[in-house]
Tab-separated table of C-alpha atoms in Angstrom:
chain	number	residue	atom	x	y	z
A	16	SER	CA	18.067	45.187	13.690
A	17	GLN	CA	15.246	42.884	12.752
A	18	GLN	CA	15.290	39.516	14.386
A	19	GLY	CA	11.870	38.150	13.581
A	20	GLU	CA	11.476	36.265	10.368
A	21	GLU	CA	8.103	35.373	8.969
A	22	ASP	CA	7.469	32.733	6.400
A	23	PRO	CA	6.206	32.497	3.858
A	24	GLN	CA	6.965	35.976	2.553
A	25	ALA	CA	3.810	35.818	0.463
A	26	LEU	CA	0.753	33.602	0.579
A	27	SER	CA	-2.198	33.426	-1.806
A	28	ILE	CA	-5.290	31.407	-0.930
A	29	GLN	CA	-8.967	31.154	-1.799
A	30	GLU	CA	-11.706	32.526	0.397
A	31	GLY	CA	-12.784	29.969	2.974
A	32	GLU	CA	-9.370	28.314	3.211
A	33	ASN	CA	-7.139	28.545	6.255
A	34	ALA	CA	-3.968	30.658	6.214
A	35	THR	CA	-0.938	29.799	8.318
A	36	MET	CA	2.019	32.106	8.833
A	37	ASN	CA	5.121	31.389	10.855
A	38	CYS	CA	7.522	33.573	12.789
A	39	SER	CA	10.945	32.692	14.141
A	40	TYR	CA	13.006	34.751	16.561
A	41	LYS	CA	16.444	34.587	18.103
A	42	THR	CA	16.453	35.762	21.713
A	43	SER	CA	14.445	35.214	24.870
A	44	ILE	CA	11.117	37.007	24.918
A	45	ASN	CA	8.537	38.388	27.322
A	46	ASN	CA	5.839	38.056	24.709
A	47	LEU	CA	5.219	37.788	20.981
A	48	GLN	CA	2.634	39.850	19.173
A	49	TRP	CA	1.004	39.690	15.778
A	50	TYR	CA	-0.031	42.813	13.884
A	51	ARG	CA	-1.883	43.359	10.658
A	52	GLN	CA	-1.280	46.094	8.085
A	53	ASN	CA	-3.675	46.899	5.295
A	54	SER	CA	-2.031	48.401	2.244
A	55	GLY	CA	-0.926	51.970	2.883
A	56	ARG	CA	-2.187	52.024	6.463
A	57	GLY	CA	-0.803	51.796	9.966
A	58	LEU	CA	-0.401	48.529	11.827
A	59	VAL	CA	-3.150	47.150	14.013
A	60	HIS	CA	-2.529	44.831	16.929
A	61	LEU	CA	-4.181	41.430	16.589
A	62	ILE	CA	-3.082	39.218	19.438
A	63	LEU	CA	-0.383	38.853	22.099
A	64	ILE	CA	0.933	35.599	23.523
A	65	ARG	CA	3.162	35.524	26.574
A	66	SER	CA	6.269	33.412	26.914
A	67	ASN	CA	4.540	31.082	29.391
A	68	GLU	CA	1.571	30.481	27.067
A	69	ARG	CA	1.460	27.889	24.314
A	70	GLU	CA	-1.741	28.735	22.461
A	71	LYS	CA	-4.191	31.586	22.275
A	72	HIS	CA	-7.405	32.200	20.356
A	73	SER	CA	-9.212	35.341	19.290
A	74	GLY	CA	-12.166	34.902	16.974
A	75	ARG	CA	-10.856	33.275	13.781
A	76	LEU	CA	-7.250	33.723	14.908
A	77	ARG	CA	-5.194	31.037	16.597
A	78	VAL	CA	-1.645	31.703	17.726
A	79	THR	CA	0.807	29.118	18.996
A	80	LEU	CA	4.173	29.681	20.620
A	81	ASP	CA	7.023	27.200	20.964
A	82	THR	CA	9.757	28.816	23.044
A	83	SER	CA	12.032	25.791	22.695
A	84	LYS	CA	12.045	26.295	18.917
A	85	LYS	CA	11.775	30.072	19.197
A	86	SER	CA	8.862	30.096	16.803
A	87	SER	CA	5.225	31.098	16.582
A	88	SER	CA	2.454	30.510	14.098
A	89	LEU	CA	-0.644	32.518	13.252
A	90	LEU	CA	-3.599	30.622	11.821
A	91	ILE	CA	-6.519	32.460	10.252
A	92	THR	CA	-9.434	30.116	9.759
A	93	ALA	CA	-12.148	30.450	7.128
A	94	SER	CA	-10.356	33.351	5.477
A	95	ARG	CA	-12.191	36.233	3.839
A	96	ALA	CA	-11.181	38.677	1.129
A	97	ALA	CA	-11.053	41.327	3.851
A	98	ASP	CA	-8.191	39.403	5.508
A	99	THR	CA	-5.945	40.451	2.622
A	100	ALA	CA	-3.107	42.347	4.313
A	101	SER	CA	0.450	42.012	5.550
A	102	TYR	CA	0.977	40.300	8.879
A	103	PHE	CA	3.921	41.032	11.159
A	104	CYS	CA	5.213	39.395	14.279
A	105	ALA	CA	6.994	41.405	16.952
A	106	THR	CA	8.851	40.269	20.037
A	107	ASP	CA	9.525	41.944	23.355
A	108	ASP	CA	13.046	41.096	24.506
A	109	PRO	CA	13.424	41.388	28.301
A	110	GLN	CA	17.092	42.286	27.995
A	111	VAL	CA	16.359	45.101	25.537
A	112	ASN	CA	13.380	46.353	27.489
A	113	ALA	CA	14.830	46.780	30.940
A	114	GLY	CA	13.185	49.811	32.454
A	115	ASN	CA	10.593	51.492	30.295
A	116	ASN	CA	12.092	51.262	26.816
A	117	ARG	CA	9.391	48.977	25.406
A	118	LYS	CA	11.060	48.451	22.046
A	119	LEU	CA	9.684	45.687	19.851
A	120	ILE	CA	11.727	43.614	17.415
A	121	TRP	CA	9.842	43.296	14.136
A	122	GLY	CA	9.788	40.669	11.442
A	123	LEU	CA	9.643	41.443	7.732
A	124	GLY	CA	6.059	40.282	7.380
A	125	THR	CA	3.944	37.873	5.375
A	126	SER	CA	1.821	39.286	2.591
A	127	LEU	CA	-1.515	37.439	2.484
A	128	ALA	CA	-3.840	37.608	-0.510
A	129	VAL	CA	-7.275	36.037	-0.116
A	130	ASN	CA	-8.961	35.615	-3.479
A	131	PRO	CA	-12.760	35.744	-3.650
B	7	SER	CA	-10.127	56.676	24.225
B	8	GLN	CA	-6.710	57.258	22.793
B	9	THR	CA	-6.042	58.405	19.253
B	10	ILE	CA	-2.896	59.092	17.319
B	11	HIS	CA	-2.605	61.524	14.456
B	12	GLN	CA	0.017	61.954	11.780
B	13	TRP	CA	0.308	64.580	9.113
B	14	PRO	CA	0.642	65.095	6.338
B	15	ALA	CA	-0.702	61.869	4.858
B	16	THR	CA	1.345	62.228	1.693
B	17	LEU	CA	4.331	64.398	0.878
B	18	VAL	CA	6.380	64.871	-2.267
B	19	GLN	CA	9.613	66.762	-1.690
B	20	PRO	CA	12.672	67.573	-3.824
B	21	VAL	CA	16.097	66.296	-2.858
B	22	GLY	CA	17.825	68.711	-0.526
B	23	SER	CA	14.642	70.210	0.888
B	24	PRO	CA	13.809	70.162	4.618
B	25	LEU	CA	11.297	67.833	6.236
B	26	SER	CA	8.983	68.045	9.198
B	27	LEU	CA	6.523	65.270	10.034
B	28	GLU	CA	4.316	65.571	13.068
B	29	CYS	CA	2.713	63.001	15.312
B	30	THR	CA	0.376	63.728	18.208
B	31	VAL	CA	-1.341	61.444	20.665
B	32	GLU	CA	-4.577	62.200	22.471
B	33	GLY	CA	-6.178	60.595	25.489
B	34	THR	CA	-3.078	59.450	27.351
B	35	SER	CA	-0.196	61.005	29.229
B	36	ASN	CA	3.526	60.308	29.302
B	37	PRO	CA	3.475	57.883	26.369
B	38	ASN	CA	6.515	56.235	24.848
B	39	LEU	CA	6.666	57.434	21.256
B	40	TYR	CA	8.281	55.812	18.227
B	41	TRP	CA	9.142	56.745	14.653
B	42	TYR	CA	9.446	53.889	12.164
B	43	ARG	CA	10.233	53.838	8.463
B	44	GLN	CA	8.938	51.157	6.145
B	45	ALA	CA	10.366	50.699	2.670
B	46	ALA	CA	8.009	49.325	0.036
B	47	GLY	CA	7.136	45.690	0.753
B	48	ARG	CA	9.443	45.567	3.750
B	49	GLY	CA	9.293	45.424	7.517
B	50	LEU	CA	9.565	48.213	10.054
B	51	GLN	CA	12.817	49.964	10.824
B	52	LEU	CA	12.848	51.774	14.166
B	53	LEU	CA	14.329	55.244	13.710
B	54	PHE	CA	13.796	56.997	17.039
B	55	TYR	CA	11.989	56.481	20.291
B	56	SER	CA	11.258	58.735	23.235
B	57	VAL	CA	10.309	57.942	26.810
B	58	GLY	CA	9.694	61.563	27.807
B	59	ILE	CA	9.858	65.234	26.837
B	60	GLY	CA	13.239	66.076	25.357
B	61	GLN	CA	14.432	62.454	25.607
B	62	ILE	CA	15.276	61.000	22.208
B	63	SER	CA	17.075	57.751	21.421
B	64	SER	CA	18.359	57.230	17.899
B	65	GLU	CA	18.469	53.726	16.499
B	66	VAL	CA	19.965	54.291	13.072
B	67	PRO	CA	22.517	56.973	12.144
B	68	GLN	CA	21.157	59.041	9.293
B	69	ASN	CA	20.291	62.567	8.238
B	70	LEU	CA	17.027	62.500	10.163
B	71	SER	CA	16.417	63.843	13.653
B	72	ALA	CA	13.531	63.728	16.102
B	73	SER	CA	12.262	66.035	18.800
B	74	ARG	CA	9.642	65.835	21.502
B	75	PRO	CA	8.740	69.395	22.488
B	76	GLN	CA	5.578	68.375	24.348
B	77	ASP	CA	4.458	65.258	26.169
B	78	ARG	CA	2.233	64.015	23.353
B	79	GLN	CA	3.994	65.494	20.320
B	80	PHE	CA	6.757	63.810	18.352
B	81	ILE	CA	8.379	65.432	15.332
B	82	LEU	CA	10.611	63.890	12.680
B	83	SER	CA	12.833	66.316	10.797
B	84	SER	CA	15.539	66.593	8.228
B	85	LYS	CA	17.544	69.596	7.075
B	86	LYS	CA	18.241	68.111	3.620
B	87	LEU	CA	16.335	65.155	2.241
B	88	LEU	CA	18.010	62.370	0.291
B	89	LEU	CA	16.425	60.112	-2.311
B	90	SER	CA	16.880	57.239	0.123
B	91	ASP	CA	14.605	58.977	2.645
B	92	SER	CA	11.580	58.012	0.560
B	93	GLY	CA	9.292	55.605	2.351
B	94	PHE	CA	6.321	55.187	4.620
B	95	TYR	CA	6.792	56.786	8.033
B	96	LEU	CA	4.824	55.472	10.950
B	97	CYS	CA	4.437	56.909	14.428
B	98	ALA	CA	3.417	54.690	17.319
B	99	TRP	CA	2.824	55.008	21.026
B	100	THR	CA	2.674	52.818	24.056
B	101	ARG	CA	2.873	53.338	27.784
B	102	VAL	CA	4.650	51.693	30.673
B	103	GLY	CA	2.325	48.905	31.715
B	104	LEU	CA	1.095	48.299	28.182
B	105	GLU	CA	2.749	45.794	25.885
B	106	THR	CA	1.055	46.756	22.627
B	107	GLN	CA	2.058	49.557	20.309
B	108	TYR	CA	-0.620	51.688	18.667
B	109	PHE	CA	0.104	53.101	15.255
B	110	GLY	CA	-0.874	56.232	13.412
B	111	PRO	CA	-2.089	56.174	9.806
B	112	GLY	CA	1.364	56.923	8.416
B	113	THR	CA	2.924	59.489	6.085
B	114	ARG	CA	4.037	58.470	2.630
B	115	LEU	CA	7.113	60.481	1.636
B	116	LEU	CA	8.438	60.586	-1.900
B	117	VAL	CA	11.722	62.383	-2.449
B	118	LEU	CA	12.376	63.271	-6.082
């Protein structure tokens, strides 16, 4: 069952603006990951943040993690039309992934539209 | 480098017909393999995963089945498709020691 919940479900912004998406989860985690999916394509991994990290950067991406609130945010700065996609968070639950299962718990995604 | 292939890319099938979707991974050995289904505008639903040849775990009871006849081959099958089987099917792999999943391009299935 899905445990991650992203909000907003949909976001529409102008090119050059920043986009912020949030993810909440319910259990303890080893790490939280963000993935991107262009329409009709497979998912692509963007960034991973571990449970003992609070913030991580990769290019125009900034991810924060608050384990006390069980939430994460993904910030895309200076957005471009090419950033238009759906963004998913996924968590790695240490109780689920004992051994080598490596199952991820997925959110429902945020659909981002960046208008030129 | 590792690559993952899925075929076909698109499939239109009548209700009651059989299904076989194939996923293969290149450039790695002993991967964990996953089949997901994604309904339009929705998140990912894990259908099956496999940690080795012949080892299949089912997440959701349904009329689909999965098999892993070779180390880097994962097949999703059905004997009789239902309308509700329509969706976007994604295969993914990872490996013990990795935390990221790597996805194939997906197969869009339309059951009419």
